[in-house]
Structures are given as structure tokens and as C-alpha cells.
Coordinates of C-alpha atoms in Angstrom, one line a residue:
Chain E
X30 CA 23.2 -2.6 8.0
X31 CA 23.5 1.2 7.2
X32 CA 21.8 2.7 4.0
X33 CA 23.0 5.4 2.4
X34 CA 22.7 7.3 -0.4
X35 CA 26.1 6.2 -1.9
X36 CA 25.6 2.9 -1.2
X37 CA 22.0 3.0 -3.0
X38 CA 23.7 4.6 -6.4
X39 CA 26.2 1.7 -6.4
X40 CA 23.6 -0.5 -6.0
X41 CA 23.1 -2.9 -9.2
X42 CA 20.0 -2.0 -11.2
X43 CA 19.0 0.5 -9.1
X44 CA 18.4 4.0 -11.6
X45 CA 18.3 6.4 -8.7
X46 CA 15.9 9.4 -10.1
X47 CA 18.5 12.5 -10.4
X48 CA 17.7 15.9 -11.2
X49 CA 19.5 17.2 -13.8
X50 CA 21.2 19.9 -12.8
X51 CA 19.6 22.8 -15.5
X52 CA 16.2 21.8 -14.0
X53 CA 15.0 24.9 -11.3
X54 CA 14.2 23.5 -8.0
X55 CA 14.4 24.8 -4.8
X56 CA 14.1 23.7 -1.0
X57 CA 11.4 25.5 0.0
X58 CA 9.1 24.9 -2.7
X59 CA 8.9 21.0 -2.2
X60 CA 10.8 20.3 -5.3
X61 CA 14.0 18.4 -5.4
X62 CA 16.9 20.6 -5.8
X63 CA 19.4 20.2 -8.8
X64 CA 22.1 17.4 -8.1
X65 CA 19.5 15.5 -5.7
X66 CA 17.5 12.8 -6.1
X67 CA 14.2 12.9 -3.7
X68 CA 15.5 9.8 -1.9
X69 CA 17.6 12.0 -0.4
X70 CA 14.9 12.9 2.0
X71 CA 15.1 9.4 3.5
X72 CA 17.3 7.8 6.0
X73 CA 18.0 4.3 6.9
X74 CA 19.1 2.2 10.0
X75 CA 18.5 -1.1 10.7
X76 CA 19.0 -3.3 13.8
X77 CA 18.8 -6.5 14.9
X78 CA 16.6 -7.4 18.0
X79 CA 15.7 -10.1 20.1
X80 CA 12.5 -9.8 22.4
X81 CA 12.8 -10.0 26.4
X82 CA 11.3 -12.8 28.4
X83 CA 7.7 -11.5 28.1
X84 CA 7.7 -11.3 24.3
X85 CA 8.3 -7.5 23.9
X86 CA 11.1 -5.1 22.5
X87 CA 11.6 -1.8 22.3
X88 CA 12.9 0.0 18.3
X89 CA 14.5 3.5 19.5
X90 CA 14.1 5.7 17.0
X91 CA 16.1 9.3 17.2
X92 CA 14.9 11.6 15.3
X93 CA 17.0 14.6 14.3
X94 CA 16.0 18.3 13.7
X95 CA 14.1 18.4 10.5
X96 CA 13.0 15.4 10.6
X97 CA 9.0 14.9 10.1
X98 CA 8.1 11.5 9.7
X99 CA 9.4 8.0 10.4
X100 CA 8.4 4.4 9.5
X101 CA 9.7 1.3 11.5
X102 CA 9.6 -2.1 10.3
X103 CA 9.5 -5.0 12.3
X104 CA 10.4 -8.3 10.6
X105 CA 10.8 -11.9 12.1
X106 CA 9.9 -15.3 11.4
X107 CA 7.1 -14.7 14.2
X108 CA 4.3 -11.9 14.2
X109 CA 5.1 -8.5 15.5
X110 CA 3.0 -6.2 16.6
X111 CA 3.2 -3.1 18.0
X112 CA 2.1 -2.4 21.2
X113 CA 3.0 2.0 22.5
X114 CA 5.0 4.9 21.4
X115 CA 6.4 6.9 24.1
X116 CA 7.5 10.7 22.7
X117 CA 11.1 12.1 23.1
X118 CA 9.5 13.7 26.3
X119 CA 8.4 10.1 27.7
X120 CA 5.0 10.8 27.1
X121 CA 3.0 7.8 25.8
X122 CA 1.5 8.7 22.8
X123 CA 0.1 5.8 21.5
X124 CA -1.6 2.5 23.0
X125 CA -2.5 -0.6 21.5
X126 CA -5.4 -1.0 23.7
X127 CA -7.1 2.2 23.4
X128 CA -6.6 1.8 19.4
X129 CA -8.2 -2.6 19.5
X130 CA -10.7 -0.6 21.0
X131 CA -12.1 2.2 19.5
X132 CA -13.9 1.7 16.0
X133 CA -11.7 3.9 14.9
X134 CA -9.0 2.6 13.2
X135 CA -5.8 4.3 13.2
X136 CA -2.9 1.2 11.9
X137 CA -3.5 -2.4 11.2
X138 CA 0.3 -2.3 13.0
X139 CA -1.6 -3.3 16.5
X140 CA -2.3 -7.1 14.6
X141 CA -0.2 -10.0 14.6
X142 CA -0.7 -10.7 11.1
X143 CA 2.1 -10.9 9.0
X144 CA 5.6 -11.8 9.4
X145 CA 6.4 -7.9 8.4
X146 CA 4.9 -4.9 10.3
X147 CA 5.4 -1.8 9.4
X148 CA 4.2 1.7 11.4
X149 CA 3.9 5.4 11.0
X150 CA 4.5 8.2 12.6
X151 CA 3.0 10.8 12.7
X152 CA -0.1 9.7 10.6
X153 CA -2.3 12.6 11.0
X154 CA -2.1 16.6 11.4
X155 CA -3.5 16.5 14.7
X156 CA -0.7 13.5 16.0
X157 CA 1.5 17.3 15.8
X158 CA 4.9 17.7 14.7
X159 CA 7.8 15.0 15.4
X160 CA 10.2 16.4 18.2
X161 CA 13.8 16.2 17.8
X162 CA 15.5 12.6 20.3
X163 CA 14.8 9.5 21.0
X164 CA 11.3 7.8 20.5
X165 CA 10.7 4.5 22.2
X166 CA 9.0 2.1 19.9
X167 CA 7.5 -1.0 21.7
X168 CA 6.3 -4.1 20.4
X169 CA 5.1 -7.6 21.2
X170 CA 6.4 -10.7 19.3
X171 CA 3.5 -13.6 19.3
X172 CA 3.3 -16.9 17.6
X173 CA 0.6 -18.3 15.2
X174 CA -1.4 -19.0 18.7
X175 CA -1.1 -15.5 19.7
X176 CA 1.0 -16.6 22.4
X177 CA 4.2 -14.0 23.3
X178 CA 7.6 -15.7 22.2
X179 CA 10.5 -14.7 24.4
X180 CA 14.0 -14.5 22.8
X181 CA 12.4 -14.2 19.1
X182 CA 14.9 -12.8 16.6
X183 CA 13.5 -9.7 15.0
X184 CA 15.0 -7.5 12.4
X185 CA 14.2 -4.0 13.0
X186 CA 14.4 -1.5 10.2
X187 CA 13.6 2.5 11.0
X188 CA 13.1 4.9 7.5
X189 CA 13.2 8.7 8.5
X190 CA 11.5 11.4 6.3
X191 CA 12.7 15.1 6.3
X192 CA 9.7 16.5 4.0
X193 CA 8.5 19.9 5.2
X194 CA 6.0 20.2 2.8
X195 CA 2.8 18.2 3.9
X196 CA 1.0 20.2 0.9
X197 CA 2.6 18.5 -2.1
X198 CA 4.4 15.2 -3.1
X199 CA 5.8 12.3 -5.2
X200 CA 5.2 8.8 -4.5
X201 CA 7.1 6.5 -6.8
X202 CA 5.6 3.1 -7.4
X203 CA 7.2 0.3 -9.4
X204 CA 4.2 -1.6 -11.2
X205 CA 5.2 -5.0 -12.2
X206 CA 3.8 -7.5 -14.3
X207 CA 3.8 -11.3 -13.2
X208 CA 5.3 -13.8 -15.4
X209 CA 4.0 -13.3 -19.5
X210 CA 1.5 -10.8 -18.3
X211 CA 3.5 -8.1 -20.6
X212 CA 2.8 -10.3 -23.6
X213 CA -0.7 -9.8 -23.1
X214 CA -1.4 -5.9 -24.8
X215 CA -4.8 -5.6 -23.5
X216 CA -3.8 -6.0 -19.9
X217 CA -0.9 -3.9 -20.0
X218 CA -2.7 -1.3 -22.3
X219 CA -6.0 -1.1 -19.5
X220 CA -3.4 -1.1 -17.0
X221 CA -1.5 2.3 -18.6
X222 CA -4.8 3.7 -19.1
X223 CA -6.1 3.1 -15.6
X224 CA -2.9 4.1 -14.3
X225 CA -3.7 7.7 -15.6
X226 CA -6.7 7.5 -14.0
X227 CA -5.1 6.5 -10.6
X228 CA -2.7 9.8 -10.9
X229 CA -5.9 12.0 -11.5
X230 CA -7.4 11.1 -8.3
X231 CA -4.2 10.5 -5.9
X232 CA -3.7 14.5 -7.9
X233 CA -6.3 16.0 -6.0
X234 CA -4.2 16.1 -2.6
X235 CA -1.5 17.2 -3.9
X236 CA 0.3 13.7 -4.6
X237 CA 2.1 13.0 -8.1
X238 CA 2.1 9.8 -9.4
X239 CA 5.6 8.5 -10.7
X240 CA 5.3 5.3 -12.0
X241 CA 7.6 2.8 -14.0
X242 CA 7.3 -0.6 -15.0
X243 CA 8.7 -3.6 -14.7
X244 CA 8.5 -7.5 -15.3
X245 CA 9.4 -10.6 -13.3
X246 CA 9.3 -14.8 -12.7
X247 CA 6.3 -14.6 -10.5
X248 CA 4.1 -16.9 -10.7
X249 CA 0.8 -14.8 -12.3
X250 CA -1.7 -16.5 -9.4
X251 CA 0.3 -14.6 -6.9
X252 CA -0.1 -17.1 -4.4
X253 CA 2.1 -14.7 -1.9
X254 CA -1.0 -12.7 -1.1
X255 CA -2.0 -13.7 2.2
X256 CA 1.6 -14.6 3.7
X257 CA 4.1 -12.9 1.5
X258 CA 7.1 -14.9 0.4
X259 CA 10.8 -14.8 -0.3
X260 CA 10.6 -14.6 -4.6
X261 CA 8.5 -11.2 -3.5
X262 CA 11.4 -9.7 -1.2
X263 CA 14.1 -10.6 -4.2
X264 CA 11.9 -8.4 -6.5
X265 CA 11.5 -5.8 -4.3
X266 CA 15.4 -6.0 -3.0
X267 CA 15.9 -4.1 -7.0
X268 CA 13.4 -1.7 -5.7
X269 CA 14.4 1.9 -5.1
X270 CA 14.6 3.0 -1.5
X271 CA 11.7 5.1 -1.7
X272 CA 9.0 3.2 -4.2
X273 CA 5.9 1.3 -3.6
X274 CA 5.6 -2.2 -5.5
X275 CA 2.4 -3.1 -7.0
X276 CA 2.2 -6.3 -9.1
X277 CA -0.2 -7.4 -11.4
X278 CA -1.3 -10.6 -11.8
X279 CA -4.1 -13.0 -13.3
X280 CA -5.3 -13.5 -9.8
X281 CA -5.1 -13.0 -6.5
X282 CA -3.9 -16.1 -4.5
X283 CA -5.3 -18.0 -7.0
X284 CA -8.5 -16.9 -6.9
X285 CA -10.6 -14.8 -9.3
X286 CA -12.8 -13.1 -6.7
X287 CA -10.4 -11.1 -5.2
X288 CA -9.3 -8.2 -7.0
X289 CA -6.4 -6.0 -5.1
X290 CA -4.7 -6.7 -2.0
X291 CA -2.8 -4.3 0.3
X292 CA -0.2 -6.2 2.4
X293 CA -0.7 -3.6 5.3
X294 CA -2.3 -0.8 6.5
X295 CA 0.3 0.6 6.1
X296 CA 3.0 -1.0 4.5
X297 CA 6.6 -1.2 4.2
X298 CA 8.6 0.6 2.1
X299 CA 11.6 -1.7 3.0
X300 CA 11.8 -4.9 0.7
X301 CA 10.5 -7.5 2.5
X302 CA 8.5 -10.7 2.0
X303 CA 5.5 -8.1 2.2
X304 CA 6.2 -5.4 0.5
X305 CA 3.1 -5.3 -2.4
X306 CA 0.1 -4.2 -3.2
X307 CA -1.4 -7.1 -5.6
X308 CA -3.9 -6.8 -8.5
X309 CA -5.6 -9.1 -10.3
X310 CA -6.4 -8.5 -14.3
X311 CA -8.8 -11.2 -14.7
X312 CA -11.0 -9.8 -11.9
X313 CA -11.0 -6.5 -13.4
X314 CA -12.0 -7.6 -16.9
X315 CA -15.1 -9.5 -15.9
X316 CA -17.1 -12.2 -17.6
X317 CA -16.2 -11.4 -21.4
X318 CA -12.5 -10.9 -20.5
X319 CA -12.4 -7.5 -21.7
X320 CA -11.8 -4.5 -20.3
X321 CA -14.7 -1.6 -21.0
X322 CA -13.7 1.6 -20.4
X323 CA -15.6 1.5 -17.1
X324 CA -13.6 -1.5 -16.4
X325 CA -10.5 0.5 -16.8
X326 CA -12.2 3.4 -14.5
X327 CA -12.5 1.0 -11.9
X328 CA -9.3 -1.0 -12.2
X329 CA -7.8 2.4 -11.9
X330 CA -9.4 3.2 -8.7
X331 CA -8.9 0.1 -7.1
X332 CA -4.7 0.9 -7.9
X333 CA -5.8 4.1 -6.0
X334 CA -7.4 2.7 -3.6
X335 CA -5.3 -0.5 -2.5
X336 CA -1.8 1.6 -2.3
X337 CA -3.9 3.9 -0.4
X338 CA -4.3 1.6 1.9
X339 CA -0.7 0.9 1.7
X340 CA 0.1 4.9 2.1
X341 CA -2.1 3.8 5.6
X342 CA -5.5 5.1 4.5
X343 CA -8.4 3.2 6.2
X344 CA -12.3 2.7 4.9
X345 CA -13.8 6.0 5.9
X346 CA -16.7 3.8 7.2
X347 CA -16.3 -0.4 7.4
X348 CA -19.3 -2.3 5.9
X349 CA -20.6 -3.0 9.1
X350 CA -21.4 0.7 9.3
X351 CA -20.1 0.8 12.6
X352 CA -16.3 1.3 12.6
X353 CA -14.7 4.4 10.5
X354 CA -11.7 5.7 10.2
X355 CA -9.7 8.1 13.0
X356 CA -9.8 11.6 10.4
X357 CA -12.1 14.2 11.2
X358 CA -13.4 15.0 7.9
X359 CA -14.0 12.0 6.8
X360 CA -18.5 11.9 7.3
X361 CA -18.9 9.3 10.1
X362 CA -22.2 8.0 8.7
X363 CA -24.2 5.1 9.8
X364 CA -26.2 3.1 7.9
X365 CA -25.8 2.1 3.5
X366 CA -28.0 4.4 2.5
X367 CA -26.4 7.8 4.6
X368 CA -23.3 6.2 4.0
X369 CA -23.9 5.5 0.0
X370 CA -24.9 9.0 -0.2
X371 CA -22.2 11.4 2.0
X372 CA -19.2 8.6 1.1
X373 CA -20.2 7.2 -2.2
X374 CA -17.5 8.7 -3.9
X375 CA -14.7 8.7 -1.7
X376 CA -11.6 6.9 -3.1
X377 CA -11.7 4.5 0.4
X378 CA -15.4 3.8 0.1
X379 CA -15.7 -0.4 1.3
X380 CA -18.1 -1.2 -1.9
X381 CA -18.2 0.5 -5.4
X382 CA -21.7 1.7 -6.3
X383 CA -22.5 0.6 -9.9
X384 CA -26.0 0.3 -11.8
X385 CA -26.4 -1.2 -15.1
X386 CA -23.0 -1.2 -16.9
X387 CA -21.6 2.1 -15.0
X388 CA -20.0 2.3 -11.6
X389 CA -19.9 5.9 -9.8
X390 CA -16.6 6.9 -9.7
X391 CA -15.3 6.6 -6.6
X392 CA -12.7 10.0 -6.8
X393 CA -12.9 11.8 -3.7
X394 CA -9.8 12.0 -1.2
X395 CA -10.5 14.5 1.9
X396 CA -7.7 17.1 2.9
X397 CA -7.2 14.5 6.1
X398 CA -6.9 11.9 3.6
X399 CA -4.3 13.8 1.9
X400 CA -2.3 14.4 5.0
X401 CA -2.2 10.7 5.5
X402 CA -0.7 10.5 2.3
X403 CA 1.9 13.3 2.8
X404 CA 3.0 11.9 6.1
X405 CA 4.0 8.8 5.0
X406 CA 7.5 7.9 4.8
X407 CA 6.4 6.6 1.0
X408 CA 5.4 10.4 -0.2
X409 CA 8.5 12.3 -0.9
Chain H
X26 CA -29.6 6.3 -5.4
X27 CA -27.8 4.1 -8.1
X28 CA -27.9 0.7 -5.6
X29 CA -31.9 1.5 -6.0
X30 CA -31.9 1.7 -9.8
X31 CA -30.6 -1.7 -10.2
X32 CA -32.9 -2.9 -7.3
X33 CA -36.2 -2.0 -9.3
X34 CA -35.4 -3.3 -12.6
X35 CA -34.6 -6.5 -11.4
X36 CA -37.6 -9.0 -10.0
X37 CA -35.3 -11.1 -7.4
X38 CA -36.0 -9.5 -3.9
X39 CA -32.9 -10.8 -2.6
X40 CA -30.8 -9.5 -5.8
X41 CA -29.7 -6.0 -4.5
X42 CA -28.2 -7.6 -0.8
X43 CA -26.6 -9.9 -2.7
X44 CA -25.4 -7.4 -5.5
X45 CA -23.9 -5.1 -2.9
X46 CA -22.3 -7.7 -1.3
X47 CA -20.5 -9.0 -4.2
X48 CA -19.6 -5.2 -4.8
X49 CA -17.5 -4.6 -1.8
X50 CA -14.1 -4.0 -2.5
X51 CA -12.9 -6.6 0.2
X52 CA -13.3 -10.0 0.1
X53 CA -16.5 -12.0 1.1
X54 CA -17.1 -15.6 2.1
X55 CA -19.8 -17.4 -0.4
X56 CA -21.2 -18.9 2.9
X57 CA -22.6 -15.3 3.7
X58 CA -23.2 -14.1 0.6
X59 CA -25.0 -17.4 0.1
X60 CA -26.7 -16.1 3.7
X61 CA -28.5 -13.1 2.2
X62 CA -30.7 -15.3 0.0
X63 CA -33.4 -18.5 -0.1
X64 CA -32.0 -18.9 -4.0
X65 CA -28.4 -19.2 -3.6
X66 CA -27.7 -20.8 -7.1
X67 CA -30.4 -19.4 -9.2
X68 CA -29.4 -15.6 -7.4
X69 CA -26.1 -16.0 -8.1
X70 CA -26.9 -17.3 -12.0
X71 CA -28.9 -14.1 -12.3
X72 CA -25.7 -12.0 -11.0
X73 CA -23.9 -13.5 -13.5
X74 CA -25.7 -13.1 -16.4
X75 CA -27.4 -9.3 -15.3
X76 CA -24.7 -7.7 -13.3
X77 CA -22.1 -6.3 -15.5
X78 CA -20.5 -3.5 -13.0
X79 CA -18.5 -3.9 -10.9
X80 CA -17.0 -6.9 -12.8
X81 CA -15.8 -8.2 -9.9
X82 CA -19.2 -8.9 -8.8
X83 CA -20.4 -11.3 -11.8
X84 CA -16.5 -13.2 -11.2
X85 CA -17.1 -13.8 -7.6
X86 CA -20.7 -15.1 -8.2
X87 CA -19.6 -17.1 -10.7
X88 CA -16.8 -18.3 -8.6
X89 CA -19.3 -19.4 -5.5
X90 CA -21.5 -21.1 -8.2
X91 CA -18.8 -23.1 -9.3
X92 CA -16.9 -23.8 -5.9
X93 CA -20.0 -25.0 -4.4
X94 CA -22.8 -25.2 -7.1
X95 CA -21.0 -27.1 -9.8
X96 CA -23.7 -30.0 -10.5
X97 CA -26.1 -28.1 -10.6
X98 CA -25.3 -25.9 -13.2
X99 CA -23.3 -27.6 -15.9
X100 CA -25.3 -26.1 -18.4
X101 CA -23.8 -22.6 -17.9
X102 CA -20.4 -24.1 -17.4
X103 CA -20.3 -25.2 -20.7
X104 CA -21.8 -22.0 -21.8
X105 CA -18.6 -20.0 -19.9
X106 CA -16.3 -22.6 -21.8
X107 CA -16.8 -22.1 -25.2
X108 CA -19.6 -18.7 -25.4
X109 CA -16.3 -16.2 -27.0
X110 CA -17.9 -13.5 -25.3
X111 CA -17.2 -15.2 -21.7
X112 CA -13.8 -15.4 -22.0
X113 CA -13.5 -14.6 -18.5
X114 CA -15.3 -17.1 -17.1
X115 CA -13.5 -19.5 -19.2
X116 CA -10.2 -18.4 -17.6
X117 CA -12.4 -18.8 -14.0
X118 CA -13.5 -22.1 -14.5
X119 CA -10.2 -23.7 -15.9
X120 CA -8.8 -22.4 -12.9
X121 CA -11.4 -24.3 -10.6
X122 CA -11.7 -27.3 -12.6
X123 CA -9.8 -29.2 -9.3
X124 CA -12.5 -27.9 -6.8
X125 CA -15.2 -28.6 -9.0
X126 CA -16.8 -32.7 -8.6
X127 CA -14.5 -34.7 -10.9
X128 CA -17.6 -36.2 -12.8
X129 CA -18.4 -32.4 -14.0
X130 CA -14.9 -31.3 -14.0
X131 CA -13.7 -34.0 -17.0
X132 CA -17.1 -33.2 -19.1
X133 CA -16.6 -29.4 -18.9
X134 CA -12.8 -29.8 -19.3
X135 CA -13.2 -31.6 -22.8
X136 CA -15.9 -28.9 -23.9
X137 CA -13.3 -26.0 -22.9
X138 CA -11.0 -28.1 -25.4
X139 CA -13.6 -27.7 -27.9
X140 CA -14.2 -23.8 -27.1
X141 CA -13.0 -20.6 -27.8
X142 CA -9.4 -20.9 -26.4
X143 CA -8.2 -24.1 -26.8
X144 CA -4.9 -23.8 -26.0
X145 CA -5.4 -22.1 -23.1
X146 CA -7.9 -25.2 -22.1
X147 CA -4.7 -27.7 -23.0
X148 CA -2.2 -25.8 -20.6
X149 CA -4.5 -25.6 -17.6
X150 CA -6.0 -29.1 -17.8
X151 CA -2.5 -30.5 -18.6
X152 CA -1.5 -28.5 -14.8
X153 CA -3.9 -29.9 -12.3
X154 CA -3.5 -32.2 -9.7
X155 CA -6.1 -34.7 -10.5
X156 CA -5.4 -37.5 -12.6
X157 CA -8.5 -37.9 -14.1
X158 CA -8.9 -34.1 -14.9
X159 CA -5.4 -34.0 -16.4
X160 CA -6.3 -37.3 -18.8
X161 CA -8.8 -35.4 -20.9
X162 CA -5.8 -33.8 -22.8
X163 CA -4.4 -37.1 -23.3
X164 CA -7.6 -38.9 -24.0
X165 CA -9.6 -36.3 -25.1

């Protein structure tokens, strides 16, 4: 199925964000241009696949002048994951088994996890430029056993950005409520306010929060989480083309330890069975089942944090101390108390560092961090 | 620097490794949290009632405590069922009441009837999947 842009305005539900036509904007600046909505910067193809006899298929993506970033999306009632990307030039510029082993970590897309994989590309300054033709895509298809499935159906879906500007942009997310969590004001008031603490800190690099909100029939335990689920792909199928989907519910899966869930690093902007970032409210509002302003600081960080992750941000350093991210200016530290002290407040920091009834905020995005952002297909 | 703060006012030598496990911002197994100390139950009771920030490191004690501690702390179960400052952990442990042991999980399900959000209590009893759990709203 083809997207396009006239297709998307006819779409039921869908309130496509136009610029009116007396607003200035211009190309060049990284604004959207009068008569334009900034979905126009995205593109659409989608295929359907079936993998060869050893479990592997390749998604061509051809990328036209202009173009400077692309997402593919690999869905199927098996696990994809992706294995090389070979340039236009039939250079291979990516390999699953230099990134499973470096601990650096560069996309979660290399793991067989869920039914719906999604990858990047380019994902960091120094991955260069996209070059105008054809990029080969390759990926495996394994079962629950890790075992490679020959003639497994896969749906392959390829978003291409034409953004020049790396320096500045929108990301729209729809935020939206699980069943009768809008009749609750204190949640959805501590979720406004930490929302306009989320758009401070994703404003540092450059990125504008555009949110709206939304409600739905899912069930508030979001039981989803760990597999994603059909009743999550109807939501997001009312999605815009562009926008992220973070729900909020009492729990996560259920339970009331787990606060935010990504459902990828990075994920989809397609709507899929996986296409959230989850929150729980009860998690957030601690034992009295209130939410302190510090609550709301840190509810509002972990919204920043989580659909950073989904943007395809890593932990700068995992709490093992021994694995980091793949930017350069992110500190590699080793050790908590090195790490506490030269990552403490970075936005992607593993633990939040709190003492009596305050948590430091955790703030901090580095310009690499911010060119993550700006690459992905998601930030327009 | 902050990390050490809370470390020194607190007596429990095993209360910062545990606090900074219960602070990261992924999800840990109560087996190794549980690892980090010889007190598992009366550790995590002290997170619970000393660790305010983040909250989510109070909920996820409180969670292992009653996932796998239950018996042996019915006391501050039905302290978190009816206290109206703990209405948190009243949502958390009407949520567990069908992992909990069903000879604590009826006693501490009648209390919640009796506590600070009743009708909350009714809805969540009334939903689980054991029978005996699901009577005390019939036979309260």
C-alpha cells in the first residue's frame, strides 16, 4: 500500500497540522512553508516480503536526492531482526555482528524481540550523509527459539525523511490516556505539568515538543507492554503519519514497579502492534498517591527519557558500567561514582539520583544526543 | 554526592545498594535486589517507609515485599490499606491481592473494604481470579 499525502488528509479523524497560509515560513529556515503540513517531509512505501530459504530478506530502500533520513519497519508474526546495510555504492555499512559485539550500542534493531522492528538511518553525524539510489536492507526472520524461519511472511514498511535542517525540529506525540484515566484530574493535571517539563529539556537540542491528547478503551494495566497487541495498532492506525504515541496508564503490564516502557530503541513511527511508549501514573505518584512537584519533575523526565529512547537514544553508560552508548560526547565513564558525577544529569542516565525528598534533575542532552534526535524519521 | 547523603543518614549498611537499585530507571528482578542484602524484608520495609524519591523506588520495594514477603508483614499491609496518606500502596496491594497467600490476601482484602477507598477495594476484590479472594465482597 502507497501513502500519500492526499490519501492521509482523507483519512477519517486524521487533523493533518496545516499551516495557515498568512503564517511566514520558509524552506530554508526549517520551518514549514504556508499551505504545507510538516508531514510533507515524509514518504511512504510499503511491501510485502517473504524470507528465502535461510531465514533472510533483503528491504531496498531508494533514496531520492534530498532525501536525509529513512526508517524501515519490519513486521511479521515472527521476529525480525536486522542483520547489514549495504550503501548505494555496495559498501557494507553496517553489521550485526560487529554491533552484538561492541558495548557500544548503536540499535536494539540487531534483536529478535518483538514482532515489529524498526531501524534508522543515518543515526549519527559521523554515519555521513544519505547518498542518492538504492540501499540494501537485510534482515533475518527467527522464531521464539531463535531458530531462522524460511518462507516467513513479513510486511515491510520504509518512511523517508527530506529534513535538511539537523539543527532544529518538531516531533509530534499523541499522549493518550487509558481507559477513565481522563476522569482522574490529578493524573492528567501532573501529566500537563510534566509535559512542560519534558518540552524544556527535549528544547535544549533544538527539538519542539508538539503534543495533543487523546483518550481510548485500553485497558489502564497496559498489559501490551512486553508484546504489543492489536487494540494498540487500532489506536495508533488514527495516528498521524508522523507522531509518536505515548499512553498513560495505571501500570505498566500490570505491575506497579515499572514506570515507562519504550517498545524499541528505536521505534516505529508506523502503527503497529508496537508502536508506544507506555507510562505508568501510579508508579510516578508513589506511596501517598500524590504527585509532589518533584514527582511531576520526574514523571516529566521519564516522558523525556522513554520517547528518547524511542527517538533511538541509548543509556550513555548501562548500569553495569561497562557498555555505553556509540556518540562521542557522551563521557564514557566507568564505575557509579565517575559515572554519578560526569552523567548524573543527562536525560539518558540508567538511575535517577535522589536524596531525601529531591531527585537531581536529570536535564542534560549532548549535541550528539541531539543529532540522534534530528535524524530520526520521527523529528520533522 | 547526593547517593552519599542518603547513605549517611540512614544506619542500614545495605540501604544505599539497595536504594540505587530500586532507583534505576529499568526494571529490576526482586531476586537481585533481594541479592544486595542479608535483611531482605526488613531493608525493603525501611525503603518503604524512608525513601520518598524516586517514588518508584518505595512502589517497587513495596511490590517485592508483597510478591514474596506477604506473611510476614501483614501489619504494614493493613497499614497501606486503610493509612489515607498511602493511597498508593493501597492501589499496589489491591492489585496483588492474587499473588499474595490467600490466608493474608482475604484478611487484608476486608481491611481495604474498611479503609480509605472503599470503593475502589469493592471493584478490585470483586475482579480477581480467586474465589476465595473475590467472596470477601460478598461475605464481607
Amino acid at each position: 500500500m502507497k501513502h500519500s499525502l492526499l490519501w492521509l488528509v482523507l483519512l477519517p479523524g486524521c487533523d493533518i497540522f496545516t499551516v495557515p497560509a498568512t503564517d511566514a515560513g520558509t524552506d530554508d529556515t526549517g520551518t514549514t512553508p504556508p499551505g504545507t503540513t510538516v508531514y510533507d517531509a515524509l514518504s511512504f512505501s510499503e511491501e510485502e516480503l517473504r524470507s528465502d530459504g535461510d531465514g533472510r530478506y533483503v528491504v531496498k530502500v531508494d533514496v531520492p536526492a534530498g532525501a536525509t533520513s529513512f526508517q524501515v519497519t519490519s513486521t511479521s508474526p515472527q521476529l525480525p531482526a536486522l542483520e547489514s546495510v549495504t550503501d548505494p555504492d555496495g559498501n557494507e555499512i553496517l553489521d550485526w555482528q560487529d554491533l552484538i559485539q561492541s558495548p557500544r550500542s548503536l540499535t536494539n534493531a540487531i534483536y529478535p524481540q518483538r514482532t515489529d522492528v524498526a531501524f534508522n538511518w543515518p543515526i549519527r553525524e559521523v554515519d555521513g550523509a544519505l547518498k542518492p539510489g538504492k540501499y540494501k536492507v537485510e534482515w533475518a526472520l527467527v522464531d521464539d527459539s531463535f531458530n531462522y524461519v524460511a518462507d516467513g511472511k513479513v510486511t515491510a514498511s520504509t518512511v523517508i525523511k527530506r529534513d535538511p535542517d539537523f539543527s532544529q525540529g518538531e516531533v509530534h506525540v499523541r499522549i493518550v490516556y487509558a481507559e477513565g484515566i481522563d476522569q482522574l484530574p490529578k493524573v492528567t493535571n501532573a501529566v500537563e505539568a510534566a509535559v512542560e517539563h519534558w518540552r524544556e529539556v527535549w528544547g535544549s537540542v533544538g527539538v519542539t515538543l508538539v503534543e495533543r491528547y487523546d483518550t481510548s478503551d485500553l485497558d489502564a494495566s497496559l498489559d501490551f507492554t512486553w508484546s504489543g497487541d492489536p487494540s494498540v495498532k487500532k489506536i495508533a492506525d488514527t495516528k498521524e503519519p508522523g507522531e509518536l504515541q505515548l499512553i498513560v496508564g495505571e501500570t505498566v503490564r500490570g505491575e506497579q514497579y515499572i514506570y515507562g516502557v519504550s517498545a524499541g530503541i528505536p521505534g516505529t513511527i508506523e502503527p503497529t502492534k508496537n508502536t508506544f511508549v507506555v507510562l505508568a501514573w501510579t508508579t510516578h505518584a508513589g506511596p501517598d498517591g500524590n504527585f509532589s512537584d518533584n514527582d511531576i519533575m520526574v514523571m516529566g523526565e521519564t516522558m523525556a527519557h522513554e520517547t528518547g529512547h524511542y527517538m533511538g537514544l541509548f543509556h550513555p553508560v548501562e548500569g553495569t558500567w561497562n557498555n555505553w552508548d556509540a556518540l562521542d560526547d557522551t563521557v564514557e565513564c566507568n564505575g557509579q561514582l565517575q559515572c554519578n558525577r560526569d552523567l548524573g544529569e543527562n536525560l539518558m542516565y540508567p538511575y535517577s539520583l535522589c536524596g531525601g525528598s529531591t531527585c537531581r534533575s536529570q536535564y542534560i542532552l549532548t549535541d550528539d544526543q541531539g543529532g540522534v534526535f534530528q535524524r530520526a524519521v520521527g523529528s520533522l | 554526592m547526593w547517593m552519599l547523603i542518603a547513605g549517611q543518614a540512614l544506619a542500614n549498611p545495605d540501604l544505599d545498594a539497595v536504594v540505587l537499585a530500586l532507583s534505576a530507571r529499568d526494571a529490576v528482578s526482586c531476586e537481585s535486589i533481594e541479592a544486595l542484602t542479608s535483611t531482605p524484608t526488613a531493608t525493603l520495609v525501611e525503603v518503604v517507609d524512608t525513601v520518598q524519591m524516586p517514588p518508584w523506588a518505595p512502589m517497587r520495594a513495596a511490590n517485592c515485599l508483597i510478591e514474596r514477603h506477604a506473611l510476614e508483614i501483614h501489619p504494614q499491609l493493613d497499614q497501606w490499606v486503610t493509612d489515607p496518606n498511602l493511597a498508593g500502596l493501597n492501589r499496589l496491594v489491591l492489585g496483588k491481592l492474587d499473588v499474595m497467600p490467600v490466608e493474608i490476601a482475604v484478611p487484608v482484602a476486608r481491611k481495604a473494604l474498611e479503609g480509605t477507598d472503599p470503593e475502589l477495594a469493592r471493584t478490585r476484590i470483586g475482579a480477581s481470579k480467586v474465589t476465595e479472594i473475590r467472596a470477601v465482597v460478598v461475605t464481607p
